Amino acid sequence: MMELILYMVIILLKVMAIVVPLMLGVAYLTYAERKLIGYMQVRVGPNRVGPKGWLQPIADALKLLMKEIVIPTKANKFLFIIAPMLSIGPSLAAWAVVPFSEELVLSNIDASLLYVLAMTSLGVYGVIVAGWASNSKYAFLGAMRSAAQIVAYEIAMGFALVGVLMAASSINLHEIVMQQSGGLWHWYWMPLFPLFLVYFISGVAETNRAPFDVAEGESEIVAGFHVEYSGMTFAVFFLAEYANIILISVLTALMFMGGWLSPFQGIPVIGDTFLGESSIVWFLAKSAFFAFVFLWFRATFPRYRYDQIMRLGWKVFIPITIIWILVLGVVIAAKVSYVTLGVWTIGIAAAYMLFNKITTKAGA
């Protein structure tokens, strides 16, 4: 009995070791976003609460804790309250199988990639339930938009993951990272470059972030599916959005950028120094870069029309992923090196961009 209690306590401590830094990361990602967009727009950003505004996320959390939770008349109270939990629950549960380094992982299950795909697919239920339970036409319209968008891009993300598991011959995240050993040129971002772009952009769309945030198009449907939420119920939706940003950034780093592996592996001089050592530092740096790109997108691109978003998901991303899966299958059957495929992929992409730039200038 004591052994079981001790085992449960250890598991609980491991869970807390993941969730507490994650929640702090979510809080300060909002601060980083406001600061970053402020700098891009030649503003200062939050700078009043604490030194250089560092305590702003704490002030925001306290404000939301003290606000009243208003439940609309004739709303389904049970579903209204449980919807935010349905949104944040899967995004936290997915972290159970995320490997932070070669040794640091809560549960190294064999089908961890399948588990992550299942967990990230459940988030759409929180959105649908929130829109339906609010008894508001604006919230329901936002929920329907968001659900259709998430489903469209979830299919593209799933096909992109099929390419990863074909390349690694495994659905275990730890094994997928280890198959990328050997340095920058052995990471899957090169041979799977189209799938890498599709996966990350689909991740931006699935988290309802700009420029894919039509579910919250303020000029059209106020604030989308959570328009009737206030106080901590709204805060949980807010936490779920930023937790999903970090999760997509982490998964992109694991599956396409070598996870905790050093980019200098195998390089004669640098590879023998501390820079060539694989560690959690590289993993966190790669994840932070992709989180930065999320924020960069919001400051750069205008919101797309809804029909443009759906066309991109169904008519562009899904065909691209299917075609590249077929190409990858031929490469595997022909026993061609992934590095060779990566060089050809990057070369063709660069040639296309150069040709497009030349034709654009000629047309102007």
XYZ file of C-alpha atoms in Angstrom:
364
model
C 0.000 0.000 0.000
C 2.793 2.410 0.936
C 4.579 1.626 -2.322
C 1.441 2.532 -4.275
C 1.045 5.811 -2.354
C 4.715 6.636 -2.914
C 4.354 5.845 -6.632
C 1.287 8.123 -6.907
C 3.105 10.944 -5.083
C 6.077 10.674 -7.465
C 3.752 10.768 -10.489
C 1.952 13.805 -9.018
C 5.272 15.600 -8.469
C 6.291 14.867 -12.077
C 2.968 16.228 -13.343
C 3.393 19.382 -11.254
C 6.949 19.769 -12.573
C 5.442 20.007 -16.075
C 2.196 21.920 -15.389
C 3.588 24.692 -13.136
C 6.324 25.855 -15.574
C 3.802 25.473 -18.432
C 1.275 27.767 -16.720
C 4.031 30.297 -16.000
C 5.116 30.012 -19.640
C 1.534 30.642 -20.779
C 1.235 33.710 -18.527
C 4.495 35.228 -19.699
C 3.847 34.354 -23.344
C 1.007 36.905 -23.164
C 3.502 39.445 -21.783
C 6.019 38.570 -24.506
C 3.325 38.961 -27.155
C 2.302 42.427 -25.961
C 5.931 43.548 -25.686
C 6.945 42.081 -29.035
C 4.012 43.523 -30.972
C 4.598 46.808 -29.167
C 8.193 46.951 -30.407
C 7.119 46.012 -33.935
C 4.584 48.856 -33.886
C 7.046 51.301 -32.261
C 5.267 51.226 -28.913
C 6.508 50.376 -25.421
C 3.985 47.732 -24.398
C 3.155 46.947 -20.742
C 5.559 48.825 -18.470
C 3.593 49.902 -15.384
C 3.140 46.836 -13.176
C 6.474 45.837 -11.674
C 9.916 46.501 -13.162
C 9.517 46.845 -16.953
C 5.993 45.448 -16.662
C 7.152 41.975 -15.570
C 4.240 41.604 -13.115
C 1.565 42.422 -15.705
C 0.509 38.744 -16.178
C 0.059 38.414 -12.392
C -2.117 41.557 -12.356
C -4.187 40.209 -15.266
C -4.722 36.891 -13.458
C -5.802 38.628 -10.235
C -8.224 40.847 -12.164
C -9.857 37.851 -13.856
C -10.062 35.967 -10.534
C -11.996 38.848 -8.968
C -14.439 39.351 -11.848
C -17.952 37.948 -11.668
C -18.810 34.900 -13.813
C -22.016 35.841 -15.612
C -24.071 32.953 -17.015
C -26.568 34.035 -19.710
C -30.291 33.476 -19.200
C -31.519 30.115 -20.554
C -27.933 28.949 -21.076
C -27.110 25.333 -20.240
C -25.204 25.998 -17.008
C -23.468 22.621 -16.765
C -22.163 22.686 -20.348
C -21.383 26.402 -20.084
C -19.046 25.763 -17.136
C -17.510 22.537 -18.440
C -16.706 23.870 -21.956
C -13.521 25.754 -20.894
C -12.305 22.570 -19.163
C -12.871 20.614 -22.385
C -10.633 23.147 -24.150
C -7.717 23.235 -21.744
C -7.823 19.573 -20.623
C -6.548 17.965 -23.861
C -3.860 20.629 -24.342
C -2.464 19.788 -20.877
C -2.919 16.010 -21.213
C -0.827 15.952 -24.415
C 2.256 16.962 -22.388
C 2.298 13.552 -20.672
C 4.215 12.016 -23.598
C 6.375 14.990 -24.655
C 10.102 14.123 -24.271
C 12.136 17.124 -23.084
C 15.474 15.345 -23.478
C 16.759 11.798 -23.882
C 15.857 10.982 -20.265
C 13.217 13.573 -19.305
C 9.734 12.329 -20.222
C 6.712 11.642 -18.025
C 5.443 8.617 -20.002
C 7.433 7.214 -22.926
C 4.613 5.171 -24.484
C 5.091 3.475 -27.855
C 2.183 5.235 -29.596
C 2.949 8.728 -28.241
C 2.462 10.420 -31.633
C -0.988 8.815 -31.949
C -1.803 9.906 -28.384
C -0.847 13.519 -29.131
C -2.953 13.513 -32.311
C -5.936 12.177 -30.340
C -5.566 14.733 -27.543
C -5.163 17.736 -29.841
C -8.251 16.643 -31.794
C -10.444 16.798 -28.674
C -10.075 20.566 -28.224
C -12.759 21.259 -30.839
C -15.434 19.846 -28.487
C -14.829 22.629 -25.972
C -15.347 25.218 -28.712
C -18.580 23.616 -30.001
C -20.005 23.103 -26.504
C -19.193 26.706 -25.513
C -20.945 28.122 -28.566
C -24.025 25.921 -28.175
C -24.380 26.258 -24.370
C -24.193 30.086 -24.439
C -27.671 30.459 -26.014
C -26.270 33.198 -28.264
C -26.366 33.349 -32.058
C -23.007 35.164 -32.182
C -21.347 32.512 -30.005
C -22.930 29.680 -32.002
C -21.818 31.181 -35.335
C -18.280 31.575 -33.982
C -18.301 27.958 -32.748
C -19.419 26.638 -36.141
C -16.734 28.654 -37.934
C -14.054 27.511 -35.524
C -15.112 23.852 -35.654
C -15.097 23.772 -39.469
C -11.687 25.454 -39.525
C -10.174 23.117 -36.930
C -11.464 20.007 -38.742
C -10.082 21.211 -42.103
C -6.602 21.891 -40.747
C -6.584 18.853 -38.442
C -6.750 16.632 -41.532
C -3.746 18.415 -43.083
C -1.819 18.115 -39.796
C -2.643 14.419 -39.613
C -1.319 13.797 -43.113
C 1.850 15.765 -42.258
C 2.360 13.480 -39.251
C 1.953 10.447 -41.532
C 5.016 11.701 -43.428
C 6.966 11.955 -40.153
C 6.114 8.435 -39.016
C 6.996 7.090 -42.497
C 10.399 8.781 -42.347
C 11.131 7.631 -38.786
C 9.393 4.213 -39.057
C 8.005 4.869 -35.574
C 5.106 6.584 -33.789
C 7.145 7.136 -30.630
C 8.215 10.777 -30.198
C 11.511 9.847 -28.506
C 12.401 7.501 -31.361
C 11.394 10.122 -33.975
C 13.871 12.571 -32.429
C 16.652 9.989 -32.209
C 16.179 9.114 -35.900
C 17.185 12.726 -36.678
C 20.621 12.358 -35.067
C 23.612 13.555 -37.058
C 23.264 17.321 -37.214
C 21.193 20.003 -38.912
C 21.094 18.282 -42.315
C 19.615 15.098 -40.856
C 16.605 16.815 -39.299
C 13.275 16.228 -41.030
C 12.679 19.881 -41.912
C 14.659 19.314 -45.121
C 13.264 16.084 -46.629
C 9.785 16.884 -45.289
C 9.936 20.623 -45.987
C 6.406 20.913 -47.507
C 4.969 18.858 -44.627
C 6.912 21.001 -42.138
C 5.333 24.192 -43.527
C 1.869 22.629 -43.726
C 2.080 21.318 -40.149
C 3.186 24.606 -38.609
C 0.763 26.812 -40.574
C -2.063 24.353 -39.832
C -1.079 24.608 -36.160
C -1.488 28.382 -36.341
C -4.930 27.894 -37.925
C -5.974 25.226 -35.426
C -5.195 27.481 -32.473
C -7.380 30.215 -34.067
C -4.459 32.636 -34.133
C -4.005 35.537 -36.550
C -4.259 35.549 -39.527
C -6.685 32.619 -39.097
C -8.698 34.081 -36.208
C -12.044 34.388 -38.021
C -13.701 32.611 -35.092
C -13.037 35.811 -33.138
C -13.542 38.328 -35.962
C -14.516 41.303 -33.785
C -15.922 43.267 -36.716
C -18.277 40.392 -37.624
C -19.206 38.250 -34.617
C -17.939 40.215 -31.579
C -15.588 37.677 -29.913
C -16.667 34.346 -31.347
C -17.549 31.266 -29.330
C -16.520 32.754 -25.943
C -18.363 36.080 -26.317
C -20.618 35.300 -23.320
C -17.782 34.225 -21.019
C -16.273 36.395 -18.287
C -13.985 36.088 -15.296
C -12.140 32.810 -14.824
C -14.235 30.945 -17.407
C -12.891 33.335 -20.049
C -9.401 33.081 -18.544
C -9.412 29.286 -18.998
C -10.181 29.681 -22.721
C -7.364 32.240 -22.871
C -4.978 29.819 -21.134
C -6.002 27.011 -23.502
C -5.168 29.135 -26.572
C -1.678 30.000 -25.354
C -1.063 26.473 -24.015
C -1.851 25.190 -27.513
C 0.607 27.696 -29.008
C 3.383 26.297 -26.800
C 2.298 22.702 -27.549
C 2.356 23.200 -31.346
C 5.759 24.916 -31.062
C 7.115 22.019 -29.008
C 5.739 19.345 -31.370
C 7.154 21.158 -34.409
C 10.571 21.280 -32.731
C 10.381 17.562 -31.888
C 9.191 16.212 -35.214
C 10.960 18.455 -37.708
C 13.844 20.219 -35.934
C 15.523 17.444 -33.969
C 14.045 18.187 -30.538
C 16.858 18.346 -27.989
C 19.562 17.418 -30.542
C 22.304 19.951 -31.224
C 22.541 21.411 -34.756
C 26.330 21.126 -34.500
C 26.416 17.330 -34.141
C 29.106 15.784 -36.317
C 30.870 19.084 -37.134
C 34.602 18.448 -36.465
C 35.543 21.433 -34.277
C 32.288 22.833 -32.866
C 30.771 19.373 -32.412
C 33.382 18.508 -29.767
C 32.521 21.546 -27.609
C 29.505 22.170 -25.361
C 27.635 23.475 -28.427
C 27.648 19.981 -29.888
C 26.046 18.445 -26.798
C 22.349 17.637 -27.047
C 20.337 18.967 -24.119
C 17.017 20.441 -23.047
C 18.452 23.911 -23.764
C 18.338 23.253 -27.525
C 14.792 21.914 -27.179
C 13.617 25.028 -25.326
C 15.406 27.348 -27.775
C 13.733 25.730 -30.805
C 10.326 25.784 -29.122
C 10.772 29.454 -28.167
C 11.634 30.304 -31.779
C 8.405 28.765 -33.090
C 6.388 30.516 -30.355
C 8.025 33.766 -31.490
C 6.897 33.045 -35.071
C 3.300 32.694 -33.806
C 3.529 36.208 -32.349
C 5.324 37.524 -35.434
C 2.469 36.292 -37.653
C -0.066 38.205 -35.559
C 1.861 41.443 -35.928
C 2.446 40.992 -39.673
C -0.491 39.477 -41.542
C -4.054 40.799 -41.888
C -6.971 38.482 -41.163
C -7.993 36.246 -44.072
C -11.553 35.936 -45.291
C -13.326 32.776 -44.149
C -13.583 31.351 -47.675
C -9.846 31.915 -48.212
C -9.019 30.006 -45.032
C -11.213 27.043 -45.954
C -9.860 26.951 -49.507
C -6.271 26.947 -48.200
C -7.010 24.022 -45.895
C -9.050 21.811 -48.246
C -7.692 22.671 -51.703
C -4.026 23.467 -51.017
C -2.690 21.873 -47.836
C -4.397 18.473 -48.046
C -3.355 17.840 -51.711
C 0.235 18.954 -50.924
C 0.495 16.530 -47.998
C -0.932 13.622 -50.004
C 1.458 14.267 -52.914
C 4.485 14.490 -50.609
C 3.509 11.279 -48.818
C 3.557 9.558 -52.229
C 6.955 11.140 -53.025
C 8.295 9.990 -49.652
C 6.992 6.475 -50.274
C 8.862 6.333 -53.608
C 12.044 7.650 -51.934
C 11.821 5.018 -49.170
C 11.173 2.229 -51.702
C 14.120 3.396 -53.843
C 16.325 3.647 -50.691
C 17.332 7.233 -51.484
C 18.990 9.170 -48.647
C 16.765 11.658 -46.800
C 19.613 14.187 -47.013
C 19.545 13.909 -50.817
C 15.765 14.373 -50.823
C 16.158 17.368 -48.501
C 18.748 19.061 -50.723
C 16.529 18.595 -53.778
C 13.476 19.873 -51.861
C 15.180 23.039 -50.608
C 16.751 23.604 -54.049
C 13.397 23.361 -55.836
C 11.738 25.640 -53.255
C 14.527 28.242 -53.611
C 14.371 28.075 -57.420
C 10.591 28.556 -57.344
C 10.884 31.577 -55.029
C 13.596 33.119 -57.241
C 11.543 32.507 -60.404
C 8.452 34.003 -58.755
C 10.416 37.102 -57.684
C 11.855 37.595 -61.182
C 8.444 37.219 -62.886
C 6.857 39.606 -60.348
C 9.482 42.273 -61.058
C 9.117 41.740 -64.826
C 5.352 42.150 -64.556
C 5.714 45.338 -62.526
